[in-house]
Coordinates of C-alpha atoms in Angstrom, one line a residue:
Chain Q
X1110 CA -12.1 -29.2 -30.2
X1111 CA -12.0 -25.4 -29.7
X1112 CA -10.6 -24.6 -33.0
X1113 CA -13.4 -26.8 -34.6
X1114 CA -14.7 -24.4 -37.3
X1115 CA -18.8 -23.0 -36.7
X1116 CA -20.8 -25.2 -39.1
X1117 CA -21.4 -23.8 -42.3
X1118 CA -25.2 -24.1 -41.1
X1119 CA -24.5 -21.2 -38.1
X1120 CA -21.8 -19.5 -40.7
X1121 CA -23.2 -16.3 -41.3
X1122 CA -21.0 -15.8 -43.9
X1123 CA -22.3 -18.9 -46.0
X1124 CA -25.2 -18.3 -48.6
X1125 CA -28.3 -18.5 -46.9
X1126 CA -29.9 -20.8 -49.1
X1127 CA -27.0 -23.6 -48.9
X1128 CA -27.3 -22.6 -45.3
X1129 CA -30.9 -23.4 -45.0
X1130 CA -30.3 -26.4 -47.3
X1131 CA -28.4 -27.7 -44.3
X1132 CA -30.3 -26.9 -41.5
X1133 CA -33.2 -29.0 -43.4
X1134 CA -30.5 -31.8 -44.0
X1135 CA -29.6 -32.3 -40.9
X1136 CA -33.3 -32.0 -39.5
X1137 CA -34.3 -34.9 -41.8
X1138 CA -35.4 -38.1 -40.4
X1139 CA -35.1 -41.5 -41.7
X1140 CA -38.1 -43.0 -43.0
X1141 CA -39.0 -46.7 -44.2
X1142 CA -36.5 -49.0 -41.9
X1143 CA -37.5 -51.7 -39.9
X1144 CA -35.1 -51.5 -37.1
X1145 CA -36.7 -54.5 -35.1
X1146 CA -36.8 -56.9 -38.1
X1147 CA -32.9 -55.8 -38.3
X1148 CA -32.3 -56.1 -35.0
X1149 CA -33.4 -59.6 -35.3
X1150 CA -31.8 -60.6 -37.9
X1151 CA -28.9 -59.1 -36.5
X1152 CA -29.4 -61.3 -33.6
X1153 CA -29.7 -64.6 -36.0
X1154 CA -26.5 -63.1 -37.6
X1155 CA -24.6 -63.4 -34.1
X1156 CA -25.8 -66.7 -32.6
X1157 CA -26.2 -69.3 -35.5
X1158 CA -23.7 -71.6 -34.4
X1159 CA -22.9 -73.7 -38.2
X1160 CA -19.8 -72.9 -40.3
X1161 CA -21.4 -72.3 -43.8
X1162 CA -20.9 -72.9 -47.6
X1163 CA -18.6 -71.0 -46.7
X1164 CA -16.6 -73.5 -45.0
X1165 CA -14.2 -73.2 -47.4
X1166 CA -14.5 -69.5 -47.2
X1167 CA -11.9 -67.1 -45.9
X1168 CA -13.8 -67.4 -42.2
X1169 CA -12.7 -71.2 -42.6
X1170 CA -9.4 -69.9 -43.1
X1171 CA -9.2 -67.4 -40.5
X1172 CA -11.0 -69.9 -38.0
X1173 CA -7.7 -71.8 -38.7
X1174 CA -5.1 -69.4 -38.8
X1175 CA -7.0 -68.4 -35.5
X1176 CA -6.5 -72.0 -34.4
X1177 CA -2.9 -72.0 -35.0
X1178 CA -1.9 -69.0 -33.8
X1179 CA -3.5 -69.5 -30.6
X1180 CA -2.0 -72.8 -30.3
X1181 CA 1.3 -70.8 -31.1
X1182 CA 0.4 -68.7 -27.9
X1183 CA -0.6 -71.6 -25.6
X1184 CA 3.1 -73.0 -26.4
X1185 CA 4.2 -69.6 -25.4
X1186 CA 2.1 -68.8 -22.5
X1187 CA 2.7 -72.5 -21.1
X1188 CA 0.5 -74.3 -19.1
X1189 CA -1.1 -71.2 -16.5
X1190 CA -4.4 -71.0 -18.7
X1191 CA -6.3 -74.1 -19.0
X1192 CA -8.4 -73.2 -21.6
X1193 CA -6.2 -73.6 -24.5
X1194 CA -6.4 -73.2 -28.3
X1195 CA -9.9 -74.7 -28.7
X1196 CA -11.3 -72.0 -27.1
X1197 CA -10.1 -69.6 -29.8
X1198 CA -10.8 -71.8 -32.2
X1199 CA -14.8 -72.1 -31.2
X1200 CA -15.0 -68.1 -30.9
X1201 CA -14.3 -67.4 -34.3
X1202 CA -16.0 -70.6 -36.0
X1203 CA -19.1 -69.3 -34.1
X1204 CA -18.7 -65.5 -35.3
X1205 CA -17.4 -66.1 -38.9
X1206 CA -20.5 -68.7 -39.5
X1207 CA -23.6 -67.1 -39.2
X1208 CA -22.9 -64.0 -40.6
X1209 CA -22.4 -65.5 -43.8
X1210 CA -26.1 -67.1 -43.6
X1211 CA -28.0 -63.7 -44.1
X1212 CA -26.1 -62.0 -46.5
X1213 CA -25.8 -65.4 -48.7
X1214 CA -29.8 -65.5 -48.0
X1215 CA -30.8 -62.5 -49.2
X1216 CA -28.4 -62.7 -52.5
X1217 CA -31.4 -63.6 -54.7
X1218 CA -33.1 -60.2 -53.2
X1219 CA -30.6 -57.4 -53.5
X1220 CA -28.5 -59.6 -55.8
X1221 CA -25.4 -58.5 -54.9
X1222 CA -22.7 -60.9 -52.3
X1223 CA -22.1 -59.4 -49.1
X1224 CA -20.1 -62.0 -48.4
X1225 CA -16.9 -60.6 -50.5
X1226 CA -17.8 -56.7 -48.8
X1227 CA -17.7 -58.5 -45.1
X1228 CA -14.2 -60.0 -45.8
X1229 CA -12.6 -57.8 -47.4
X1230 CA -14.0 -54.6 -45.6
X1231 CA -12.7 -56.5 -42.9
X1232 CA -9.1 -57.3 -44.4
X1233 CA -8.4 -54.4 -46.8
X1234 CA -7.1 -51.8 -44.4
X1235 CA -6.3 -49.7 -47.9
X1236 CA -9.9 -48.8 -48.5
X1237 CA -9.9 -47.2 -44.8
X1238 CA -10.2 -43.5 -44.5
X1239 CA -6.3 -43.9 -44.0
X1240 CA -6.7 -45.2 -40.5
X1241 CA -4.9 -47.8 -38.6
X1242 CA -8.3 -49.3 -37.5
X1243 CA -8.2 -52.0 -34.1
X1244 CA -9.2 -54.7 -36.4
X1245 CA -10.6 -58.0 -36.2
X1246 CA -10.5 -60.3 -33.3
X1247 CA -10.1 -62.8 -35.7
X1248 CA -7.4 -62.4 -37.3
X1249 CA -5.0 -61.6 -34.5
X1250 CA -6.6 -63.5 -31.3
X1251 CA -3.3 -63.1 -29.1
X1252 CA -3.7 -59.4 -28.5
X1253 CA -7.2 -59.4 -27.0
X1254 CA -6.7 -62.7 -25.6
X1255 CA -4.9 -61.3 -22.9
X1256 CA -6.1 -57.6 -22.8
X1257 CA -9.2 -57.4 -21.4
X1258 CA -11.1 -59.8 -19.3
X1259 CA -13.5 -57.6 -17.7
X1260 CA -15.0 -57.0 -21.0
X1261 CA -16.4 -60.8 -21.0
X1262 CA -18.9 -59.7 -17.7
X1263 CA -19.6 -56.1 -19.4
X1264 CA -20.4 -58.1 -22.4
X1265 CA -23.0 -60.7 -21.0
X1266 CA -24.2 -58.1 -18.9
X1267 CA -25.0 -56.2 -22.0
X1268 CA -26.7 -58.7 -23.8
X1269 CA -28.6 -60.3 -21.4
X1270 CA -32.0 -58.2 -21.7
X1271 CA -31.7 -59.2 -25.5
X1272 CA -31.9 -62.8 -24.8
X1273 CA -35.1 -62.3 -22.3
X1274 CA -36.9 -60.4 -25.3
X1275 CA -35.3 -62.7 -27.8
X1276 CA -36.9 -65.4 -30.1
X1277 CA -38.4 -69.2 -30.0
X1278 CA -35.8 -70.8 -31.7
X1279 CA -33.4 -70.2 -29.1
X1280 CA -36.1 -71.7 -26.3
X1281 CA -33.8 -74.4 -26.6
X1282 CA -30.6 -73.5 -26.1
X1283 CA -31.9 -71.8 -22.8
X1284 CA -30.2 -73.9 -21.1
X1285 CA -27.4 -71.1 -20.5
X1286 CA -24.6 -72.6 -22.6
X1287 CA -26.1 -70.6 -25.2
X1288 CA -25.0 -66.9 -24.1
X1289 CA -21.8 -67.9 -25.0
X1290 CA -22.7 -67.6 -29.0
X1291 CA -24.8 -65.0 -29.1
X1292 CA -23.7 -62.5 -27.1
X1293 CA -20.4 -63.9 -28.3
X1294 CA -18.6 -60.9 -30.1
X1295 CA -15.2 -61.7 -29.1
X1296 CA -12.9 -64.1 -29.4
X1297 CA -11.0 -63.1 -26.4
X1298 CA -13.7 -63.5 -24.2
X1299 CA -12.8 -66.0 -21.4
X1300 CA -16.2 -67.1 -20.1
X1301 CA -18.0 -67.6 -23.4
X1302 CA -15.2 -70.0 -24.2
X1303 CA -15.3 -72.1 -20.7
X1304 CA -18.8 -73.1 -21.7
X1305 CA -18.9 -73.2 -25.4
X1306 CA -16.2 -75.8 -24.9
X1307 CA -18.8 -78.0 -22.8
X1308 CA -21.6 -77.0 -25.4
X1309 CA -20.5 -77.8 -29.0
X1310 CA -20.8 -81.8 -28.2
X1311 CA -23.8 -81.4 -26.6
X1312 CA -25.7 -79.8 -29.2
X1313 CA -24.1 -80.1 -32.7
X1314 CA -26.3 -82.9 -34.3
X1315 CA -29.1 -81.1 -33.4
X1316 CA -28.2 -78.1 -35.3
X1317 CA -29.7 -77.6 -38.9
X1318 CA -27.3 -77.6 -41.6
X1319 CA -25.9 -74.7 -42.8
X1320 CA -27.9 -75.0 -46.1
X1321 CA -31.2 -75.5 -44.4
X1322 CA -30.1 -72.1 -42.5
X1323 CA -30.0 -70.1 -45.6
X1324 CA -33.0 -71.6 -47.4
X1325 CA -35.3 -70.6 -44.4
X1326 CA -33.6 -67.2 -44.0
X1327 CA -34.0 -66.4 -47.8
X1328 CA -37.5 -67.8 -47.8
X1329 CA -38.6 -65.4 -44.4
X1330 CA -36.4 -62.6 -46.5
X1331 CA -38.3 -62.8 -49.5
X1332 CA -41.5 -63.2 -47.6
X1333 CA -40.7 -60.2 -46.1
X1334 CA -40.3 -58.4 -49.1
X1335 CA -43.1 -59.6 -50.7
X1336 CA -45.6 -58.6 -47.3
X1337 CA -46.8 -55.3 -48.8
X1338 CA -47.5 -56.1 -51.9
X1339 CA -47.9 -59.7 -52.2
X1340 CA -49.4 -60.9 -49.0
X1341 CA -50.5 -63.7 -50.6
X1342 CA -47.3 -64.9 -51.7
X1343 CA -45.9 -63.7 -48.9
X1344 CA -48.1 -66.3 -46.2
X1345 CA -46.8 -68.7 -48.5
X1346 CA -43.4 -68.6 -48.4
X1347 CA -44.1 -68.7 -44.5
X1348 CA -46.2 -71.7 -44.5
X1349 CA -43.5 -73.4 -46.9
X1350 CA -40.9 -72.6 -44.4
X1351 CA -43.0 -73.9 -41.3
X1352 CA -43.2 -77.2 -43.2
X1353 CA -39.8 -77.5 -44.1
X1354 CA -38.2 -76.0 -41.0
X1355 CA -40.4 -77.3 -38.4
X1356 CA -37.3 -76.4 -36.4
X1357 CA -36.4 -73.4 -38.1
X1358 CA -34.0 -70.5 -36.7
X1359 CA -36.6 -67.9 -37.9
X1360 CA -39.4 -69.3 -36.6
X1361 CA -40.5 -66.2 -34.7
X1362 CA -40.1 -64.1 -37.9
X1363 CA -42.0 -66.0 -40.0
X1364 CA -44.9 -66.4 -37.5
X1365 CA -45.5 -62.9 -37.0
X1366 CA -45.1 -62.4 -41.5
X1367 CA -47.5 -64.6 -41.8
X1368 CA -50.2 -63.2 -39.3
X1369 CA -49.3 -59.7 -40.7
X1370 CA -49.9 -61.8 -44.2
X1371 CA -52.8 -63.0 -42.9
X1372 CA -54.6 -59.8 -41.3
X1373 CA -53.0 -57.6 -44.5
X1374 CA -55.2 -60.5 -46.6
X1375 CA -58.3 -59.5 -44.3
X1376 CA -58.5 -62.9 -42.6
X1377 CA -58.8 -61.1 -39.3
X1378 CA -60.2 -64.5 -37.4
X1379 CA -57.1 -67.0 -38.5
X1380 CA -54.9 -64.1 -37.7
X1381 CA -56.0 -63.0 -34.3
X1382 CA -56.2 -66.7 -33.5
X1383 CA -52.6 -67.3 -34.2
X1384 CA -51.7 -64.1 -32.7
X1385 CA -52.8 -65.1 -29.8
X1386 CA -50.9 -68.4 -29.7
X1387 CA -47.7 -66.0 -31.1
X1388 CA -48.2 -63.7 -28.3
X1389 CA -48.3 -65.8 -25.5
X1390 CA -44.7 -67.5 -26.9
X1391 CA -43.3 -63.9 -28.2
X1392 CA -45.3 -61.5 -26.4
X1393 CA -42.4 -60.0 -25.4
X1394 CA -40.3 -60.3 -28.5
X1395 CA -39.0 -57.9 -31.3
X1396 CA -42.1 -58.8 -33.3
X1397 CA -45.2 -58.9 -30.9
X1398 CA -45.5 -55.1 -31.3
X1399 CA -46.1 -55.7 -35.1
X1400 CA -48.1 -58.7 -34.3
X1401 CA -50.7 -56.4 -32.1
X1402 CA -50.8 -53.7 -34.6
X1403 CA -51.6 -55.9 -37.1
X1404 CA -54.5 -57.9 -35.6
X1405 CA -55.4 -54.5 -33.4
X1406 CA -59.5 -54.2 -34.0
X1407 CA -58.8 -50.6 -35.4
X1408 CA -55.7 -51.8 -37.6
X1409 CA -53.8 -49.4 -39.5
X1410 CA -54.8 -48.8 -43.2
X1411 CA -51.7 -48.9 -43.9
X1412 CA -51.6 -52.6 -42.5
X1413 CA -53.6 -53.8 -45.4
X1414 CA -53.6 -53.3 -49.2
X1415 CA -55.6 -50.9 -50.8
X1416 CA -58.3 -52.9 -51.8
Chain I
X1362 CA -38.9 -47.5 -27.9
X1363 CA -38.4 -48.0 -24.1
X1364 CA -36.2 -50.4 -25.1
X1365 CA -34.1 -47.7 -27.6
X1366 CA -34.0 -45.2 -24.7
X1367 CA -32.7 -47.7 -21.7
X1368 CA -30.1 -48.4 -24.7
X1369 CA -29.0 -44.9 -25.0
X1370 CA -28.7 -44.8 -21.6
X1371 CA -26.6 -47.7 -21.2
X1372 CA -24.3 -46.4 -24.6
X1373 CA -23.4 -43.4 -22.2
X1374 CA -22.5 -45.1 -19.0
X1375 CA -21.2 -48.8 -20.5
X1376 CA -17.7 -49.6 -20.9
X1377 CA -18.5 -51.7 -23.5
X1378 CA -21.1 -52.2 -26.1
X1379 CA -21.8 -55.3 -27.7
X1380 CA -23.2 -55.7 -31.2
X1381 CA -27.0 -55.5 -30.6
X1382 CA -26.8 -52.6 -27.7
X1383 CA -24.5 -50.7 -30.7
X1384 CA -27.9 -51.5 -32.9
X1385 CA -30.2 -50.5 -31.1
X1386 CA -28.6 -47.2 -29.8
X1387 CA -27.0 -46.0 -33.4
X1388 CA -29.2 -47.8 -35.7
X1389 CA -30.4 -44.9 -37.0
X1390 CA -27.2 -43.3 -37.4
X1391 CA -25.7 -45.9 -39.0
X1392 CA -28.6 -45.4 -41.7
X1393 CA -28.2 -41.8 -42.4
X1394 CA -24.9 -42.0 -42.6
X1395 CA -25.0 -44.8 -45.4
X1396 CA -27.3 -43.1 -47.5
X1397 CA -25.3 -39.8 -47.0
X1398 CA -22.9 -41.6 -48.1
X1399 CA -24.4 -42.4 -51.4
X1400 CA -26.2 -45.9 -50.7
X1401 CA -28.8 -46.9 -52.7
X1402 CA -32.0 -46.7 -50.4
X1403 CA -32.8 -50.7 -51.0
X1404 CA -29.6 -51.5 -50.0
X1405 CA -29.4 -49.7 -47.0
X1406 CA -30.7 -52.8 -45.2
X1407 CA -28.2 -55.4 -46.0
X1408 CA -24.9 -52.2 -45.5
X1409 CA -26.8 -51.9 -42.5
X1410 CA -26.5 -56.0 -41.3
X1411 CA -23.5 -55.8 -42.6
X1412 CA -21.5 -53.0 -40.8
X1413 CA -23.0 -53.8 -37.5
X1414 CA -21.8 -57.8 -37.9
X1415 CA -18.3 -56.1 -38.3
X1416 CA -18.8 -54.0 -35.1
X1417 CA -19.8 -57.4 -33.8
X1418 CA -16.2 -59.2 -35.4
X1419 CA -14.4 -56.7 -33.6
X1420 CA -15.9 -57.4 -30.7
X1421 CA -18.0 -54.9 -30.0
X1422 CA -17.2 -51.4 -28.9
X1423 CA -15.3 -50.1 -26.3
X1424 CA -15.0 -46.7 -24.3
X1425 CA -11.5 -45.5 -24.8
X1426 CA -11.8 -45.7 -28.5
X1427 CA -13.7 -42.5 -29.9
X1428 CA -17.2 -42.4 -30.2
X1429 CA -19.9 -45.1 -31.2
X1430 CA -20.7 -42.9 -33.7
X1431 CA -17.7 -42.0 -35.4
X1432 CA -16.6 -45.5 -34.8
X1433 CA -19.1 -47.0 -36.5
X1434 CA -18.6 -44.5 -39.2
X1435 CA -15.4 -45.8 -40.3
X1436 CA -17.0 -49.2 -40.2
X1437 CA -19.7 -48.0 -42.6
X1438 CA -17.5 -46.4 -44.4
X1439 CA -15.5 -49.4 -45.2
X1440 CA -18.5 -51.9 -46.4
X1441 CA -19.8 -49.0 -48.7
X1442 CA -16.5 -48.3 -50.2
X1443 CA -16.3 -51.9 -50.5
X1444 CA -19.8 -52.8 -51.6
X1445 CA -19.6 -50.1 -54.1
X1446 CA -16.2 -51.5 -55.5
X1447 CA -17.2 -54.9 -55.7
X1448 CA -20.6 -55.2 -57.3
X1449 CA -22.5 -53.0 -59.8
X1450 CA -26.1 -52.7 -58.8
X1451 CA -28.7 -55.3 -60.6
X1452 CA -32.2 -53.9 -61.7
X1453 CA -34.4 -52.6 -58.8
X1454 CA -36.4 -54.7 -57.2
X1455 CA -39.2 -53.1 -56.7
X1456 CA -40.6 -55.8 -53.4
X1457 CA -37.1 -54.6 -51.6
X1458 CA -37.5 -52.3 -48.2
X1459 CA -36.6 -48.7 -49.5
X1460 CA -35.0 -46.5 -46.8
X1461 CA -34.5 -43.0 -47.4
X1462 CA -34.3 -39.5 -45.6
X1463 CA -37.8 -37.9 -45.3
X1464 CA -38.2 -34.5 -44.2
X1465 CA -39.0 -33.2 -40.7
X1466 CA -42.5 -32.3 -39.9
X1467 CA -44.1 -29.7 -42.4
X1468 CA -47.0 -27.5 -41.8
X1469 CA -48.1 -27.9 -45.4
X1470 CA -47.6 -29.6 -48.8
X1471 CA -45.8 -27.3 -50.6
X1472 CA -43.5 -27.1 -47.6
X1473 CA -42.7 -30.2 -47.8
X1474 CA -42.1 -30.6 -51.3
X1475 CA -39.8 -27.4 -50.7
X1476 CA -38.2 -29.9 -47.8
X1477 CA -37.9 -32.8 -50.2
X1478 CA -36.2 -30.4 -52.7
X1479 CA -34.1 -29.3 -50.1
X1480 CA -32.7 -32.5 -49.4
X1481 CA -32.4 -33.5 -53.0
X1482 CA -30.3 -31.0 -53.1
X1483 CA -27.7 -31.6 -50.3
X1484 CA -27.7 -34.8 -51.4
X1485 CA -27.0 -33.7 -54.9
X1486 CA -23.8 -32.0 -53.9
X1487 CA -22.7 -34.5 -51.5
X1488 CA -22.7 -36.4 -54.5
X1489 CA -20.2 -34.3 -55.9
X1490 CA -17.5 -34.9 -53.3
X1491 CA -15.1 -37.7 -52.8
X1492 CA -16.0 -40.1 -50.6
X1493 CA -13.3 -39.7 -48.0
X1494 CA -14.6 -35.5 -48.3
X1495 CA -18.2 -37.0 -48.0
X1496 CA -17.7 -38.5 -44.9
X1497 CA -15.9 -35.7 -43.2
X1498 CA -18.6 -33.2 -43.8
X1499 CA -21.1 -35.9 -43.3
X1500 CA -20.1 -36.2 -40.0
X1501 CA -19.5 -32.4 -39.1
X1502 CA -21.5 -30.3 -40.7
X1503 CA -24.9 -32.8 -40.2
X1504 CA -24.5 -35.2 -37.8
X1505 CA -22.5 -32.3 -35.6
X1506 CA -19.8 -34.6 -34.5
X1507 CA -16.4 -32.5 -33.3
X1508 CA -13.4 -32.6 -35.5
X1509 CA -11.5 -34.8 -32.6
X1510 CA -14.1 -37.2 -32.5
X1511 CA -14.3 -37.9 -36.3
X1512 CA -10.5 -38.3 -36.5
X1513 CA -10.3 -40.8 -33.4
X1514 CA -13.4 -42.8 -35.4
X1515 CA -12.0 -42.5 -38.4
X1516 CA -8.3 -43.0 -37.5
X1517 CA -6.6 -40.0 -39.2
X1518 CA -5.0 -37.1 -37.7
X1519 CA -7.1 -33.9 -36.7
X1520 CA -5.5 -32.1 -39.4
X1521 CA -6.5 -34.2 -42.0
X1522 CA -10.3 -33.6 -40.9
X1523 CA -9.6 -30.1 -40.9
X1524 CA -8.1 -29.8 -44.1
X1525 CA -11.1 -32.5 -45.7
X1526 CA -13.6 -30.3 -44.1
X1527 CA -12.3 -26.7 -45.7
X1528 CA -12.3 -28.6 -48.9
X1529 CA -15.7 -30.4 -48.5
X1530 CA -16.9 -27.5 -47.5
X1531 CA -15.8 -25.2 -50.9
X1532 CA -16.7 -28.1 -53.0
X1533 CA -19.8 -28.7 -51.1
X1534 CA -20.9 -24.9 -51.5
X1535 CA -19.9 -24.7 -55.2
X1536 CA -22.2 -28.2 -56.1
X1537 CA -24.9 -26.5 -53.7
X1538 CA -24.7 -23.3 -56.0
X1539 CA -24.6 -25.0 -59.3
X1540 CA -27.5 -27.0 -58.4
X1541 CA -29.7 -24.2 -57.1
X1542 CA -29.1 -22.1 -60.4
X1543 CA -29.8 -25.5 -62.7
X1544 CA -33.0 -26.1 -60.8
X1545 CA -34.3 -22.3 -61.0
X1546 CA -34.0 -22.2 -64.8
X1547 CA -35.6 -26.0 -64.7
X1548 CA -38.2 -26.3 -62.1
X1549 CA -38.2 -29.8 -60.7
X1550 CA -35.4 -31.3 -61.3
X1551 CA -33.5 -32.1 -58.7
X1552 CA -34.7 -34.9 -58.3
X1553 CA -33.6 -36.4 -61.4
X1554 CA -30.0 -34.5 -61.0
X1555 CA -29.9 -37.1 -57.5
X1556 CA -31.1 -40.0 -59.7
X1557 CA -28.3 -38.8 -62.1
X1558 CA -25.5 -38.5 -59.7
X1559 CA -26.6 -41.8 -58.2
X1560 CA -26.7 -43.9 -61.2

């Protein structure tokens, strides 16, 4: 670390323009991303439970080969863990699922299909910077299986907070079978195994198809996208989704869309009155502080359209 | 933001880091780095899902390897590489979230148009390197990590960051002089010499 070169931006002997070039490069801030919608749409990424289109995907595959190798290690290991191959086999079901659902989702949008980039920026180790990265869980779940089981406490520990500020559509799955999934990162986590095994009975028919999944997300997406210009549109694509996903996985999303929709369209009384029902669910949630600002007496200009 | 600070907090004293803590704390990061990189603003969003779903895939992060940071930069770097491989852009949508570096405070307008230009121009001759270069200098020269830390994240031995710097660096400096002499005779343009190198 010592022999780390100065930058180029203290180098006195650099050209002070590209020097001052820098300094404002690396001053500049990062303007137009909405890191709580992200965040939780990050969150839907990690805890939808359903296997997708792609079921016949390479995460169907890997699920498998995950399967089989772990049964491969339970022969080996014999009988001293009593949570076998299943466990394995939930864990990367659960992981590989729901990430497809976003990026399929929001294909019509950016038009492009993350779900080739995840898989192979996950499996191509030649397009690394040359590294020999610790790669997926998933494809080789004996090695963490066995390395490191304090992780599973650090892990629920970590996420924990998330789930108190987290959204309506997991009020159900409360129940605390639920961490499991979401916080759920790795396949070699012991506890999050113990409990999906007892979960995926228990609440399998009542989760939505993997189809209904990306509808809804693609609908909120595009609803999203359409907020600052459209809000018209956009409140409709969120009503549309409240009537066909009653029991939606966005339903938090779309609720606060369509008040912003709503105030943004200057119907101040329907959207403070829904606020108020969406605050007292989410108040605490990734979108309440939108929410306020957008039914906030003195709201924003930049809220609303320019008339 | 309380909840961004406790986050920070917890990135420096956990042993582990799961996907959404990761988020939270190098969110940001994650989406200077991708557009330093040469993502298109609109897509910033989905790289952005993307690369932090992998973090999540691989379980998280843990202490002993590197930095966040730089270990989320070899993610990133990965699913733009790919991305940029795999599909060719479609037409702008115009409805899309647009991300994109802004400039730091400025006293005045004309200071920060001289701020904008500034930054049209380093990302003009970022442009200009190689991706693997790109990354390296990225990572040093703006985001100030230390050459140990980018080759832990990365995966590649300190003398390879060394030796991708010094030539980031002269191809860097040479892009950033090019530019500066096209814009002088042209007023203006820099802007539409980053459209150009983006397209």
């Amino acid at each position: 670390m010592n022999s780390d070169p100065p930058r180029l931006l203290d180098d006195p002997s650099a050209s002070p323009s590209l020097r001052a070039d820098l300094a404002r490069a690396a001053d500049a801030r990062l303007e137009g991303l909405d890191l709580d919608a992200g965040l939780e749409r990050l969150r839907t990424a990690t805890r939808t439970g359903s296997s997708g289109p792609s079921g016949t995907s390479l995460a169907t595959k890997l699920a498998v080969g995950a399967t089989l190798a772990a049964a491969a290690a339970a022969l080996w290991i014999g009988s001293r863990d009593p949570t076998p191959a299943p466990q394995v086999a939930t864990a990367p079901a659960v992981s590989a699922g729901p990430s497809e659902a976003p990026s399929e989702a929001l294909e019509p949008i950016v038009g492009e299909p993350l779900r080739s980039v995840r898989t192979s920026s996950e499996l191509d180790p030649a397009e690394a910077i040359g590294s020999t990265p610790v790669d997926g869980g998933e494809v080789d779940p004996t090695s963490p299986a066995s390395a490191e089981p304090e992780d599973a406490s650090a892990l629920e520990d970590g996420s924990e907070p998330a789930h108190a500020a987290g959204a309506a559509n997991r009020a159900e799955l409360a129940d605390g079978s639920e961490p499991a999934d979401s916080s759920g990162s790795a396949p070699d986590d012991p506890a999050p195994r113990a409990r999906s095994h007892g979960r995926a009975p228990a609440t399998q028919p009542a989760e939505p198809s993997v189809d209904d999944v990306l509808r809804e997300a693609r609908m909120v997406a595009q609803a999203r996208a359409s907020l600052a210009k459209d809000p018209s549109r956009a409140l409709e694509l969120t009503e549309q989704a409240e009537e066909e996903f009653p029991q939606g996985q966005l339903v938090e999303e779309r609720r606060a869309l369509a008040i912003r929709a709503l105030a943004a369209l200057g119907r101040h009384e329907q959207a403070r009155r829904r606020a108020d029902e969406f605050l007292a669910r989410f108040g605490r949630g990734a979108h309440a502080e939108a929410v306020r600002r957008a039914v906030a007496p003195e709201a924003p200009a930049g809220e609303a359209p320019a008339p | 933001m309380k909840r961004v600070r406790r986050s920070k907090r917890e990135a420096l004293t956990g042993e582990h880091l799961d996907a959404e803590a990761l988020y939270r704390a190098h969110a940001d990061f994650v989406a200077r780095f991708l557009l330093r990189l040469g993502a298109h603003g609109q897509d910033v969003p989905d790289l952005l899902q993307e690369v932090f779903l992998v973090a999540h895939r691989r379980g998280g992060f843990v202490r002993d390897r590197a930095k966040p940071t730089t270990w989320l930069a070899e993610i990133s770097f990965r699913v733009f590489s790919d991305r940029r491989k795999k599909s060719r852009r479609k037409l702008e949508d115009a409805d899309t979230e647009t991300i994109a570096m802004a400039p730091s405070q400025a006293s005045s307008p004309s200071e920060r148009t001289e701020k904008r230009e500034a930054l049209a121009r380093v990302q003009s001759a970022l442009d200009t390197l190689t991706p693997e270069k790109r990354a390296v200098f990225v990572l040093y020269e703006l985001e100030g990590e230390s050459c140990d830390s980018i080759a832990q994240g990365l995966g590649i031995p300190v003398g390879t960051v060394y030796s991708r710097l010094h030539s980031a660096r002269r191809d860097f400096a040479r892009a950033h002089d090019r530019i500066v002499e096209e814009t002088r005779s042209t007023p203006g343009t820099s802007r539409e010499v980053v459209a150009g190198a983006r397209a």
